[in-house]
XYZ file of C-alpha atoms in Angstrom:
181
model
C 1.664 59.037 68.266
C 0.569 57.831 64.839
C -1.406 61.081 64.412
C 1.452 63.405 65.247
C 0.956 66.448 63.084
C 4.709 67.258 62.965
C 6.448 63.890 62.643
C 3.709 61.295 62.083
C 3.300 59.078 59.039
C 0.077 60.678 57.851
C -0.652 64.379 56.980
C 2.330 65.703 58.959
C 4.874 68.422 58.327
C 7.560 65.724 57.854
C 5.404 63.868 55.274
C 4.649 67.073 53.374
C 8.409 67.961 53.214
C 9.263 64.493 51.965
C 6.437 64.584 49.388
C 7.608 67.947 48.128
C 10.978 66.340 47.306
C 9.261 63.610 45.396
C 7.477 66.240 43.222
C 10.846 67.818 42.401
C 10.871 70.416 45.162
C 13.553 70.918 47.820
C 12.001 68.391 50.250
C 13.973 65.578 51.734
C 13.660 62.774 54.269
C 13.280 58.959 54.511
C 11.493 57.270 51.672
C 8.894 56.060 54.208
C 7.886 58.264 57.119
C 7.014 56.100 60.107
C 6.731 58.794 62.779
C 8.993 56.867 65.214
C 12.751 56.276 65.652
C 12.709 52.449 65.452
C 14.436 52.190 61.975
C 17.062 54.645 63.050
C 17.648 52.709 66.264
C 18.209 49.617 64.113
C 20.599 51.458 61.734
C 22.636 52.736 64.646
C 22.528 49.386 66.465
C 21.304 51.144 69.627
C 22.198 48.781 72.451
C 18.800 48.957 74.050
C 15.791 50.797 72.808
C 11.979 51.058 72.878
C 9.912 52.883 70.348
C 6.305 53.267 71.285
C 3.574 54.298 68.818
C 0.426 55.548 70.456
C -2.726 54.986 68.402
C -4.545 58.205 67.758
C -2.012 60.345 69.672
C -0.915 63.680 68.284
C 2.323 65.535 69.133
C 0.987 66.167 72.615
C 0.314 62.544 73.536
C -0.986 63.479 76.926
C -4.265 64.547 75.238
C -5.047 60.903 74.516
C -2.655 58.715 76.635
C -1.905 60.853 79.693
C -2.089 58.154 82.394
C -0.523 55.535 80.179
C 2.412 57.879 79.708
C 2.785 58.019 83.513
C 3.147 54.211 83.562
C 5.521 54.250 80.625
C 7.772 56.886 82.113
C 7.723 55.318 85.580
C 8.877 51.962 84.087
C 11.531 53.690 81.928
C 12.901 55.790 84.777
C 13.013 52.867 87.214
C 15.464 50.993 84.904
C 16.387 52.845 81.642
C 18.683 49.971 80.587
C 15.716 47.566 80.727
C 13.381 49.773 78.514
C 13.163 47.070 75.883
C 11.666 44.709 78.505
C 8.768 46.998 79.523
C 6.193 44.917 77.593
C 7.384 41.800 79.416
C 7.383 43.673 82.768
C 3.714 44.504 82.187
C 2.566 40.928 81.410
C 1.195 40.433 84.984
C -0.931 43.623 84.560
C -3.907 42.457 82.569
C -5.097 46.000 81.525
C -1.658 47.420 80.391
C -0.677 44.233 78.604
C -4.040 44.290 76.776
C -3.093 47.721 75.365
C 0.469 46.849 74.295
C 1.389 44.881 71.112
C 5.007 44.156 70.340
C 5.307 44.726 66.541
C 8.937 44.114 65.975
C 12.030 43.044 67.959
C 15.499 43.554 66.593
C 18.513 41.913 68.233
C 20.819 41.716 65.229
C 24.326 42.771 66.040
C 23.788 42.610 69.785
C 21.528 44.628 71.964
C 17.710 44.716 71.726
C 15.391 47.205 70.081
C 11.654 46.892 70.405
C 8.737 48.521 68.504
C 5.474 48.610 70.393
C 1.994 49.686 69.351
C -0.348 50.992 72.095
C -4.120 51.031 71.396
C -6.493 53.708 72.180
C -7.221 54.227 75.856
C -10.528 53.254 77.461
C -10.648 56.160 79.872
C -10.705 59.943 79.563
C -7.125 61.312 79.603
C -8.216 63.899 82.100
C -9.291 61.275 84.650
C -7.209 61.435 87.824
C -4.562 58.621 87.787
C -5.830 56.965 91.029
C -9.376 56.710 89.658
C -8.126 55.283 86.349
C -6.070 52.651 88.129
C -9.214 51.619 90.031
C -11.231 51.406 86.815
C -8.482 49.431 85.121
C -8.841 46.797 87.848
C -12.560 46.451 86.927
C -11.661 46.399 83.171
C -8.977 43.737 83.885
C -11.596 41.528 85.620
C -13.816 41.772 82.480
C -10.817 40.939 80.256
C -9.970 37.878 82.249
C -13.546 36.698 82.489
C -13.902 37.029 78.685
C -10.724 35.100 78.133
C -11.895 32.219 80.293
C -15.390 31.966 78.740
C -14.359 29.989 75.586
C -12.533 27.458 77.760
C -15.597 27.022 80.028
C -17.789 26.491 77.015
C -15.368 23.982 75.475
C -15.221 21.981 78.698
C -18.997 22.233 79.281
C -18.364 23.748 82.673
C -20.859 26.090 84.270
C -19.681 28.003 87.361
C -22.184 29.636 89.777
C -21.043 31.665 92.741
C -22.749 30.870 96.038
C -21.032 32.629 98.980
C -17.483 31.274 99.156
C -18.313 28.106 97.195
C -18.409 27.419 93.510
C -20.736 24.853 91.995
C -19.317 23.178 88.951
C -20.789 20.606 86.664
C -18.225 17.834 86.312
C -17.747 15.597 83.371
C -20.353 13.201 84.703
C -22.906 16.056 84.859
C -23.307 15.811 88.650
C -22.869 19.068 90.645
C -19.923 19.180 93.056
C -19.183 21.775 95.729
C -15.709 23.139 95.515
C -14.205 25.228 98.224
C -13.059 28.718 96.845
C -9.393 29.247 97.411
């Protein structure tokens, strides 16, 4: 995580060791501490790699991203050689894809290495996985509804639910019944 107290980029042991070297001490390390292995994967031309930075996570990322880690590990263990494709695999999942941002892709020299940022979680990390998955479904519906709203406004369309029918104002302004499908 980006708040890792041992290897993170801010106020970590690694940063203190590096800064000691800059002050003339015996410290050493990369000029810039990122807290992840992405730059090293690039240097070594790792064939396939995924570096994931969890926003707000400390060294024990399960304190903030427990259930997300379950999804990440499940996807990785299902097909380790496709780890760089996990963000694409999650595109159909509205909730997971809303949390993941691809920051950099490196395919120089063959292979593919991907750096991903994961935002803060919306649910308590101690919540049972099944309950979180259920709540993610509700959150996904809100995300989808919010994404459609600007389009509805731009088109001047107002949708009202009535049983299994939708009433929509067409371009002419007259109401039409449309069978839900």
